[in-house]
Coordinates of C-alpha atoms and ligand atoms in Angstrom, one line a residue:
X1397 CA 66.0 -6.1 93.5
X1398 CA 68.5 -3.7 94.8
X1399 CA 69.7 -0.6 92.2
X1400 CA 73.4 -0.3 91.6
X1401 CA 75.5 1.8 93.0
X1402 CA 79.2 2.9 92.5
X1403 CA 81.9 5.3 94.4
X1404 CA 85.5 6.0 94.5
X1405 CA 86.3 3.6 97.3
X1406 CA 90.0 5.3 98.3
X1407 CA 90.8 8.3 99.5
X1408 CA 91.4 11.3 97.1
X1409 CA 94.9 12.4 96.6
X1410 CA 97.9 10.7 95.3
X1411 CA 98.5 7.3 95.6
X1412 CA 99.4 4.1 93.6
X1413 CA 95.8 2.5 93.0
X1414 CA 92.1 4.2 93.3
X1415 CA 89.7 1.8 93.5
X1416 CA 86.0 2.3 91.7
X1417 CA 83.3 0.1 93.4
X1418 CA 79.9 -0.7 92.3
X1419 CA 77.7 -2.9 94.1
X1420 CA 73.5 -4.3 92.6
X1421 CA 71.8 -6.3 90.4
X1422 CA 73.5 -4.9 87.4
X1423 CA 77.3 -4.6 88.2
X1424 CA 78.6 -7.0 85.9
X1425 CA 76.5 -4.9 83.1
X1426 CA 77.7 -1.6 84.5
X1427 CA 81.4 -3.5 84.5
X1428 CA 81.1 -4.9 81.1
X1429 CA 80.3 -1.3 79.9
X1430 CA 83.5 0.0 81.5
X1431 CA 86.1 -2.8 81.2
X1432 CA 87.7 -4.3 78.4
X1433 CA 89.6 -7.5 79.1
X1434 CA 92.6 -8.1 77.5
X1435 CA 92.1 -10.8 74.8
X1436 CA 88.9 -11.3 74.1
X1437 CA 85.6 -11.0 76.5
X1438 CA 84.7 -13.9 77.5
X1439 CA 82.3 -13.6 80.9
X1440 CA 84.4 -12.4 83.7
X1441 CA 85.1 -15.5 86.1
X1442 CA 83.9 -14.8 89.8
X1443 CA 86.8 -13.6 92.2
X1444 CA 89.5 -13.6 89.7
X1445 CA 91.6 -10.3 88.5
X1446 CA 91.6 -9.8 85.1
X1447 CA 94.3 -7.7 83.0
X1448 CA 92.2 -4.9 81.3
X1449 CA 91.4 -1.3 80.1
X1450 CA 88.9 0.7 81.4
X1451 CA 86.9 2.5 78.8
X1452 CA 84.7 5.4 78.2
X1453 CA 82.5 4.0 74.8
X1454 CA 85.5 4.1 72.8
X1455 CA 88.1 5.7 74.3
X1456 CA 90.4 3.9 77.0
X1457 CA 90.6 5.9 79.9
X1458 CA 93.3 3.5 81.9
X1459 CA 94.8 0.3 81.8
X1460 CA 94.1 -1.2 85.1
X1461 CA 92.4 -4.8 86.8
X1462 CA 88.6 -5.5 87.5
X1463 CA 87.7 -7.8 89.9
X1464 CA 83.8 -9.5 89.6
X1465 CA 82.7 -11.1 93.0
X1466 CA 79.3 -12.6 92.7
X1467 CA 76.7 -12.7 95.6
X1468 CA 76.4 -13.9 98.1
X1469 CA 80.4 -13.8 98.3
X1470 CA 80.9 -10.3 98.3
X1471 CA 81.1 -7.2 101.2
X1472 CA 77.6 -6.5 100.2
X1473 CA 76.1 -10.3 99.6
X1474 CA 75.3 -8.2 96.1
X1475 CA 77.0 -8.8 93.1
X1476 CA 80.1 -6.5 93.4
X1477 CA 82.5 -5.3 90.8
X1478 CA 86.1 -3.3 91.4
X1479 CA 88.4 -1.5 89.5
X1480 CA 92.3 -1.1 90.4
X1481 CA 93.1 2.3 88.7
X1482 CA 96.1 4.2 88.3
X1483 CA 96.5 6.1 91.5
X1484 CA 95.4 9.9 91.7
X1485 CA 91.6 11.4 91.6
X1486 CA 91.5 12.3 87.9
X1487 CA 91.2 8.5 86.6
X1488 CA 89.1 7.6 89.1
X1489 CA 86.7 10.8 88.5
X1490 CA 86.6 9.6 85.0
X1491 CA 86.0 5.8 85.4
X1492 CA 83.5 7.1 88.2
X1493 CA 81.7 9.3 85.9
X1494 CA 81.8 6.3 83.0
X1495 CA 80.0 3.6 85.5
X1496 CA 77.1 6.3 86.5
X1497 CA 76.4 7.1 82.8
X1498 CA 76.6 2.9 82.1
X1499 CA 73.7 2.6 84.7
X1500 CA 74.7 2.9 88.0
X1501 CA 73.8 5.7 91.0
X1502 CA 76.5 7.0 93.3
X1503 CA 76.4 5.6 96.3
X1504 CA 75.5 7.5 99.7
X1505 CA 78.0 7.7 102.1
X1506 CA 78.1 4.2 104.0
X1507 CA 75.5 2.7 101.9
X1508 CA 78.4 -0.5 100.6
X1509 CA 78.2 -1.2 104.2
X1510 CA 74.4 -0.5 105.1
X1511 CA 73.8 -3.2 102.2
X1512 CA 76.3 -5.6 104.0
X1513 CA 73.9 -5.0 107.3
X1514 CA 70.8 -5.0 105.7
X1515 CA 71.9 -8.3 103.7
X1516 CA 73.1 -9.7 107.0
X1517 CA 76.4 -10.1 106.6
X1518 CA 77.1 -8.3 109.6
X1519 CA 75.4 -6.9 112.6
X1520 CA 75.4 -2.9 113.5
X1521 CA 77.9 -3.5 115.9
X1522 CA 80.2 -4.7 113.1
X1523 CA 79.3 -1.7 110.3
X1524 CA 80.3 0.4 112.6
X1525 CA 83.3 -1.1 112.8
X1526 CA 84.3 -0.3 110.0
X1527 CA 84.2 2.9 110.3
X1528 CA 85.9 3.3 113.5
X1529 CA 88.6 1.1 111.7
X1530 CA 89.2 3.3 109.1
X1531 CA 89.4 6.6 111.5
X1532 CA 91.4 4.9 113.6
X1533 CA 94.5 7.6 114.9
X1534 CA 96.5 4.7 117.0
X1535 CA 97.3 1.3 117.3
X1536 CA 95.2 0.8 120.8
X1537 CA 91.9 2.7 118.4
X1538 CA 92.6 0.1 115.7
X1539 CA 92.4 -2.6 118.3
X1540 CA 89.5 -2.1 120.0
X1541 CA 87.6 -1.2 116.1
X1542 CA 89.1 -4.7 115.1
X1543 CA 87.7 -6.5 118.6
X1544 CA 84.5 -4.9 117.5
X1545 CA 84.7 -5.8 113.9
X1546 CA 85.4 -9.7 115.1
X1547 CA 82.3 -9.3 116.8
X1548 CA 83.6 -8.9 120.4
X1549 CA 80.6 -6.6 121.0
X1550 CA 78.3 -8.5 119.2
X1551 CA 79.1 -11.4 121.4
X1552 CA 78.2 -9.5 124.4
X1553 CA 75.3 -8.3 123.8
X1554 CA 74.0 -11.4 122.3
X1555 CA 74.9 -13.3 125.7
X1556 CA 73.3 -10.7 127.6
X1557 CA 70.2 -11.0 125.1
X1558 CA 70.1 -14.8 125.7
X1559 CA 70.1 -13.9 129.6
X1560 CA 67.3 -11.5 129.3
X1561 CA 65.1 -13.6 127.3
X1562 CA 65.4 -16.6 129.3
X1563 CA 64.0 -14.1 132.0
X1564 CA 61.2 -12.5 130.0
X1565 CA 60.4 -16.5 129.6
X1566 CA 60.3 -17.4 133.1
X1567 CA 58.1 -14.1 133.9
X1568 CA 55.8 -15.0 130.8
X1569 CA 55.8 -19.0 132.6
X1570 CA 54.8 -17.3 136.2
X1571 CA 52.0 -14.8 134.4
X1572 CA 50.4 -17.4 132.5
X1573 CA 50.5 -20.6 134.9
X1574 CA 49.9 -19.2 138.3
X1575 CA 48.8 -22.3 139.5
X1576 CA 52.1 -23.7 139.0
X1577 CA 54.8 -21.0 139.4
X1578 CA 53.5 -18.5 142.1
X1579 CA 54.2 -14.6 142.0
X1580 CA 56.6 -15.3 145.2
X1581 CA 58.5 -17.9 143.5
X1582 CA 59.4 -16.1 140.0
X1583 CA 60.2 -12.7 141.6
X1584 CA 63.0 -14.9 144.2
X1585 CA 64.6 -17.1 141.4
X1586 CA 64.5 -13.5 138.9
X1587 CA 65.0 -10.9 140.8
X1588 CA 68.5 -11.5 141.7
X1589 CA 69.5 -12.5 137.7
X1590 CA 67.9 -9.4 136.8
X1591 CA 70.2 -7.6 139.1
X1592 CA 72.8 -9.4 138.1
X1593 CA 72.4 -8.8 134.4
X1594 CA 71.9 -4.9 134.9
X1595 CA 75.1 -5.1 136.8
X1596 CA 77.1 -6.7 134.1
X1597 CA 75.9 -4.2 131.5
X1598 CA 76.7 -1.4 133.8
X1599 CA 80.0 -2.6 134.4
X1600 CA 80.9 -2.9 130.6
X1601 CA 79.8 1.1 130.5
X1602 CA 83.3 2.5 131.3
X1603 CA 82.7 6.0 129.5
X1604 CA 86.3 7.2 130.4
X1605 CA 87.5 4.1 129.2
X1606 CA 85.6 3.3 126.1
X1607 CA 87.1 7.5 125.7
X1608 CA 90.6 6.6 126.0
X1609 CA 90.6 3.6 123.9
X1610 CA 89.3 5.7 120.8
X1611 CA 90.9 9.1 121.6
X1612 CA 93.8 8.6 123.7
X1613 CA 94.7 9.0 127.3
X1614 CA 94.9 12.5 128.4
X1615 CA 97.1 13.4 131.1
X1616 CA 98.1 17.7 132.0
X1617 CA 101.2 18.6 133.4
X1618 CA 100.2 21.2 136.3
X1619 CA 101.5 22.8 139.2
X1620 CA 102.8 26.4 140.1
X1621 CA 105.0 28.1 137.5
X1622 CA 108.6 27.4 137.3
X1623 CA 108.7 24.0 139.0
X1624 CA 109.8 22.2 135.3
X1625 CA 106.2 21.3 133.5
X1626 CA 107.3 22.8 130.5
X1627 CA 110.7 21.2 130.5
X1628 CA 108.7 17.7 131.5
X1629 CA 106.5 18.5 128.2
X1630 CA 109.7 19.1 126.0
X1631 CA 111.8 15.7 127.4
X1632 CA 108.7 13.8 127.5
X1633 CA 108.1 14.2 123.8
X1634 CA 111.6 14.8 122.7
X1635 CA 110.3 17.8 121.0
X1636 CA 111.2 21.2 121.6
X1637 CA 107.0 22.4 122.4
X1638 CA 107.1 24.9 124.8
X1639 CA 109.1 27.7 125.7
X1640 CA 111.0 27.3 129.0
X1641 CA 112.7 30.3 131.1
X1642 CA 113.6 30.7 134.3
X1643 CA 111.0 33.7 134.9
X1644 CA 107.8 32.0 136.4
X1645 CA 104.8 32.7 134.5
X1646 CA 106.4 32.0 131.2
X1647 CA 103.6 29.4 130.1
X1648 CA 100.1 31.1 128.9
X1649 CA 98.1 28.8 126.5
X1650 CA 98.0 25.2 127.1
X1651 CA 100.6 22.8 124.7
X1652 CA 99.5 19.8 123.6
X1653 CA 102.1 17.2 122.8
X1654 CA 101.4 13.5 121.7
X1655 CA 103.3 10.1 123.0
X1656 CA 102.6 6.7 121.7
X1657 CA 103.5 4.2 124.7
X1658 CA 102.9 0.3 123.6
X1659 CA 100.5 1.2 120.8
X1660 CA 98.6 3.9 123.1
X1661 CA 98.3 7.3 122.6
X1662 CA 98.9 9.8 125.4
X1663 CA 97.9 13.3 125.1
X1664 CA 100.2 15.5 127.3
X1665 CA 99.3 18.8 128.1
X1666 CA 101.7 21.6 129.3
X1667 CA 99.3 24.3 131.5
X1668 CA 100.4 28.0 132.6
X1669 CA 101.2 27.8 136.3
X1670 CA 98.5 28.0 139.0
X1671 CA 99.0 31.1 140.7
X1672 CA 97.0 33.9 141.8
X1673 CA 98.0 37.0 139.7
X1674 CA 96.7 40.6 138.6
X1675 CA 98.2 39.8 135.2
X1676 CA 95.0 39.6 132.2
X1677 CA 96.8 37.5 130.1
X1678 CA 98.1 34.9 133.0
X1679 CA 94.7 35.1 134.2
X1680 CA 93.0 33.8 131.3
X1681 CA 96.3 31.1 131.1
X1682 CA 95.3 29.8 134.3
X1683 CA 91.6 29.4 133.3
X1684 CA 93.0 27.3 130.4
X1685 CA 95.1 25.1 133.0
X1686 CA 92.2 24.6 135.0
X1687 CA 90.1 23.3 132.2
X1688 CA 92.6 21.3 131.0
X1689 CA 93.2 19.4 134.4
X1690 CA 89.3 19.3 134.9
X1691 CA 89.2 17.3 131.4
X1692 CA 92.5 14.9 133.0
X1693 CA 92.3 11.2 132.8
X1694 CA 95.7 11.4 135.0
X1695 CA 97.0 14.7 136.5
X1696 CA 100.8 14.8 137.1
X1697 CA 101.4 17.2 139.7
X1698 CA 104.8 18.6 139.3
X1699 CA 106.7 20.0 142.4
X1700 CA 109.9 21.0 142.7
X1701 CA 112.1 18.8 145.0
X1702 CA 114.9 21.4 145.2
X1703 CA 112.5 23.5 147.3
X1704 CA 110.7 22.9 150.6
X1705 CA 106.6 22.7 149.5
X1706 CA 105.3 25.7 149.8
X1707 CA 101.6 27.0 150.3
X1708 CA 100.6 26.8 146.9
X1709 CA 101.6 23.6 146.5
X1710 CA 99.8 22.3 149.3
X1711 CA 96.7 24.1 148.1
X1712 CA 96.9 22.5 144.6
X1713 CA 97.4 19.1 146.4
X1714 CA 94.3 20.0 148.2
X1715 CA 92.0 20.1 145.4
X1716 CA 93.3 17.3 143.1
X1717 CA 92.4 14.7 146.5
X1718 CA 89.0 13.0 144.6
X1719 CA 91.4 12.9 140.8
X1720 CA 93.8 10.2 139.3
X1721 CA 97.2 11.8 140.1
X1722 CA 101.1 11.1 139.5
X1723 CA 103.1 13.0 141.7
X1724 CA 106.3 14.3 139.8
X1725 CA 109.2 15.1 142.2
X1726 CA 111.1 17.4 139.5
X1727 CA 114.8 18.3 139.5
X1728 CA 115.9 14.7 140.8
X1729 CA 119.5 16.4 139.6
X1730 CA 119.6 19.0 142.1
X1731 CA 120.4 18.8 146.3
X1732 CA 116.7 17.7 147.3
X1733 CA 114.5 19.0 150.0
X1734 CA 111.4 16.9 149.4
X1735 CA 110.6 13.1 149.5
X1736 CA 107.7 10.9 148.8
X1737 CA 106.9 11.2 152.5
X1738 CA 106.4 14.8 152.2
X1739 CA 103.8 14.5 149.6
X1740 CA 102.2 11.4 150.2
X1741 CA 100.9 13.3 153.8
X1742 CA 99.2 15.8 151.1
X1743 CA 97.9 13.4 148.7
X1744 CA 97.6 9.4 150.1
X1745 CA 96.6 8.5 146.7
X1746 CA 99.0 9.4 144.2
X1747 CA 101.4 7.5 143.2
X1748 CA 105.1 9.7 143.4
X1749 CA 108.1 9.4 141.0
X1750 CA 111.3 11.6 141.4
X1751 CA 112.1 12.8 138.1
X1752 CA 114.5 15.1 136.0
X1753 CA 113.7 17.3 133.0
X1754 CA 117.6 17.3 132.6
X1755 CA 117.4 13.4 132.4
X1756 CA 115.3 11.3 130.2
X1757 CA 116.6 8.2 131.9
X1758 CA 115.0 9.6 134.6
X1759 CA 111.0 9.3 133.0
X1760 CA 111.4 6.0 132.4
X1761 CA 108.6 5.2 135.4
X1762 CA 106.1 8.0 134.3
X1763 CA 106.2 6.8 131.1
X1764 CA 105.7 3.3 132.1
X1765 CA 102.8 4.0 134.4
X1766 CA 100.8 6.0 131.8
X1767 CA 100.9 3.1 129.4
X1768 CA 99.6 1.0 132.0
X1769 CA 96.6 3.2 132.8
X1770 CA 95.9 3.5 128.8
X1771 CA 96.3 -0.2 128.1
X1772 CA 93.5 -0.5 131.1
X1773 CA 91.4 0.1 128.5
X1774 CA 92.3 -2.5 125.9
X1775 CA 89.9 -5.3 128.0
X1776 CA 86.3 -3.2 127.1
X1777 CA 83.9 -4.5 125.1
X1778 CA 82.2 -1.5 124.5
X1779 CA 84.0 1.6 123.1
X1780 CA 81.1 3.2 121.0
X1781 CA 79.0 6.1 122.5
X1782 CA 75.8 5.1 120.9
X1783 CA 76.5 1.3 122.5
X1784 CA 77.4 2.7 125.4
X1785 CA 74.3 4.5 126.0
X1786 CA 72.3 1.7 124.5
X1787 CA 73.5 -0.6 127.4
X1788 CA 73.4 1.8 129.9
X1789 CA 69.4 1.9 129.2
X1790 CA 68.7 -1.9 129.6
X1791 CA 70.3 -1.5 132.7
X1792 CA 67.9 1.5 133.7
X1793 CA 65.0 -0.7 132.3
X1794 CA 65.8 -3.6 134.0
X1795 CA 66.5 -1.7 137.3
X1796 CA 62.8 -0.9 137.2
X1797 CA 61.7 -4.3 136.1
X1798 CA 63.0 -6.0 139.3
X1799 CA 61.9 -2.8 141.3
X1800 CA 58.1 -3.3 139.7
X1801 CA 58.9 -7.3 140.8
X1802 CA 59.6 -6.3 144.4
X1803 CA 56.4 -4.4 144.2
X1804 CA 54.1 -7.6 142.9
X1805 CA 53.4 -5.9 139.4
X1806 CA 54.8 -8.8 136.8
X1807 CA 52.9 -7.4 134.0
X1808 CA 54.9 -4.0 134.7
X1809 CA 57.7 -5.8 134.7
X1810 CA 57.6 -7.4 131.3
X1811 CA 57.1 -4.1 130.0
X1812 CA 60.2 -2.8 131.1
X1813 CA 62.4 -6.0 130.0
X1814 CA 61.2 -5.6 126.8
X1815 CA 62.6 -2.2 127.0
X1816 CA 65.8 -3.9 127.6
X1817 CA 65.5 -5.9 124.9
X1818 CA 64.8 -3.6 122.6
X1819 CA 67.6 -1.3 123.7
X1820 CA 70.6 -4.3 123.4
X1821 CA 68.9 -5.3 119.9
X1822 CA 69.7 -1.1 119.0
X1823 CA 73.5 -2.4 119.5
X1824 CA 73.5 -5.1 117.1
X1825 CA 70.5 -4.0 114.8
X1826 CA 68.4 -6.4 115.6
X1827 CA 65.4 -4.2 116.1
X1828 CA 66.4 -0.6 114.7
X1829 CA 64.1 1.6 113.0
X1830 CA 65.5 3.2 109.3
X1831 CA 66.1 6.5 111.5
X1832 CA 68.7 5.4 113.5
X1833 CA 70.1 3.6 110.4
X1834 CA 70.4 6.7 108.8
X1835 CA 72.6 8.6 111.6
X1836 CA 74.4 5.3 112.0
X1837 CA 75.5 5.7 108.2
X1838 CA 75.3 8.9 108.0
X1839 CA 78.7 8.9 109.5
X1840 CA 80.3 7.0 107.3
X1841 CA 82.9 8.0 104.2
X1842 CA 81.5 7.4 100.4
X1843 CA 82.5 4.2 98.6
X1844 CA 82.5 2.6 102.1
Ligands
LIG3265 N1 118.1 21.6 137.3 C1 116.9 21.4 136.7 N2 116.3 22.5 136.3 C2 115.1 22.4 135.7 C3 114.5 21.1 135.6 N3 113.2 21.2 135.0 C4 113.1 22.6 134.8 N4 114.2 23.2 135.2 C5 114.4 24.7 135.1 O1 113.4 25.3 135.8 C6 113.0 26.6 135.2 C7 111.5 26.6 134.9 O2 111.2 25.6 134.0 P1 109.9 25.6 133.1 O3 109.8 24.3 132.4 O4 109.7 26.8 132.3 O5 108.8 25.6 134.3 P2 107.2 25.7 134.2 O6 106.7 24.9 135.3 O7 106.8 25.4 132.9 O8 107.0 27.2 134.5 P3 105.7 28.2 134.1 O9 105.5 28.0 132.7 O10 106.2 29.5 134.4 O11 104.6 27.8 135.0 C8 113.8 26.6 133.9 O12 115.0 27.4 134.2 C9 114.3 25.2 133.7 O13 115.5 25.1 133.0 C10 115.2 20.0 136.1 O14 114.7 18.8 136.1 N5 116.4 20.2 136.7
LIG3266 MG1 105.8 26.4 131.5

């Protein structure tokens, strides 16, 4: 027996349909309360629209469609009942307000999607999903929600659970028939497939990765004032963003402008110049830039190739050796005095494109090689934080197990892949406890 519940499943606002779901044991009551079919009231067949009103005792609130989908075939395996309303939060308030007093509860936020968990529809990895889905801010986010929601994740971790317990079984084999597998022979035919299997996890646990694909790439514009970063900013976007003068020093705060290249998103952000100076207000600027190039997925270093490099530059260079950097060769339109050989002395590294602010023709590579680096991460498997650190504790706990097996304690070891295994089972929700359910879902929107 589950008790019914009901929420305004679209988002508030105006729109052309708002859709009222209830979910339980007692939807088609709670919908026979609220909907009149047009023509008679026969029972509502299963999965079929019907032409109705929507009705408050006697008084018709809308004209609008019901839908009845009975379990198991529903989002929730429950019995689930939806009305199509005129668009707009009024109606649906009201329709709302008529299906609580006919019985039903309001739902909790995520709760239409904890009941499709909890009924096994779908594994943790896959409610989440849904979520992720529905925040999704680019084409690259939606993908990697809908490789989840597929149950690329779940796939994953599943194999990796299937590796794991066919090791816990041959430890078990080795600790209960001595006789016939000896301590030597288990720890040299699991050790190395422990190892291997920590490996694999760890490599899946690309935080900056998994980061990009949700958020975006983030790549900052820096290098000493007046050498074009601004102007980069504004022909990179095609949008006038920052202000540009020939006075160095113009840029203060950092400005944040947004590409999308092949689906990704790219955050580009304009920073003051680095320089030092007695000025408050460009001192404060230049903290900003260096925060915002600390924070960098890619830094493009922007020089200007009209001018020989000069000190500054080389001291910038300098400190961006260990990060991910583009070198931009500005003013391509000018007479130059620099070429990749100058900075590729200073920075081995980095790849180096001659550009032009004055030319958009001219961005065509930059723009090219930041898709590349976002698309990098269209491959993972694992783009949620909370999976992410799941995976990245079986790998801890199974480090230790094959450390414990190097050291002759088996029984240790079974201790700590069990710890493994409960950690990948957090993923998919095969063994969660109602707390972590609760912050799972506490995340999600109502009527979800
Ligand atoms: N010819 C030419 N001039 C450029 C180019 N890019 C920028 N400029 C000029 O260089 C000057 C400085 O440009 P900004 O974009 O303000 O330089 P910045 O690096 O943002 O400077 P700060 O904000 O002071 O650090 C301006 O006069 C621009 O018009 C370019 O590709 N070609
Ligand atoms: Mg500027």
């Amino acid at each position: 027996m589950s008790d019914t519940i009901a929420a305004i499943a679209t988002a508030p606002g105006e729109g052309g349909i708002s859709i009222v779901r209830i979910s339980g044991d007692e939807a088609e009551q709670v919908l026979a309360r609220v909907f009149r079919p047009a023509g008679g009231s026969s029972s509502p067949e299963s999965h079929r629209l019907t032409y109705g009103r929507a009705v408050d005792g006697d008084e018709v609130l809308d004209e609008c469609m019901a839908v009845l989908m009975r379990a198991p075939r529903s989002y929730t395996r429950e019995d689930v009942a939806e009305l199509q309303l005129h668009g707009g939060g009024a109606t649906a308030q009201r329709v709302l307000a008529a299906c609580l007093a006919a019985g039903a509860r309001l739902a909790e936020p995520g709760e239409f999607t904890r009941r499709a968990f909890l009924n096994g529809r779908i594994d943790l990895s896959r409610a989440e999903a849904v979520m992720a889905l529905i925040r999704s801010r680019g084409e690259q986010a939606r993908r990697a929600a809908l490789r989840q929601l597929t149950g690329g994740t779940a796939a994953f971790v599943r194999e990796a659970a299937d590796r794991l317990y066919a090791i816990q079984a041959g430890l078990a084999a080795a600790i209960d028939y001595p006789e016939e597998i000896s301590d030597e022979e288990a720890t040299a035919d699991l050790r190395p497939r422990i190892a291997a299997l920590a490996e694999d996890l760890r490599r899946a646990c690309d935080e900056q990765g998994a980061r990009i694909a949700r958020e975006g790439l983030r790549a900052a514009l820096c290098g000493r004032p007046n050498v074009g970063k601004s102007s980069l900013l504004n022909a990179l976007t095609r949008e006038d963003l920052a202000i540009v003068t020939p006075i160095a020093g113009t840029t203060r705060d950092t400005v944040r402008g947004e590409l999308t290249l092949d689906g990704c998103t790219v955050w580009l952000t304009d920073t003051a110049g680095l320089r030092d100076t007695a000025d408050p207000v460009e001192r404060l600027g230049v903290a900003r830039a260096e925060k915002a190039l600390a924070e960098a997925d890619t830094v493009l270093l922007v020089l200007d190739a009209s001018q020989p490099l000069t000190d500054e530059d080389r001291a910038l260079a300098e400190r961006l050796r260990d990060q991910r950097v583009i070198a931009l060769l500005n003013k391509a339109d000018l007479p130059q005095c620099l070429c990749p050989a100058d900075v590729s002395v200073l920075l081995p590294q980095a790849r180096c494109l001659s550009v032009s602010a004055r030319d958009t023709g001219s961005l065509r590579p930059l723009l090219d090689a930041l898709a590349e680096q976002a698309k990098a991460a269209d491959s993972l498997t694992l783009v949620q934080p909370r999976h992410l650190d799941a995976a990245r504790r079986a790998a801890a706990h199974l480090d230790r197990a094959a450390q414990a097996m190097a050291e002759g304690t088996a029984d240790l070891a079974s201790v700590d892949l069990l710890a493994a295994q409960t950690a990948l089972g957090e993923i998919t929700g095969d063994a969660v406890e109602e707390k972590l359910l609760d912050r799972v879902f506490a995340d999600f929107c109502v009527g979800k």
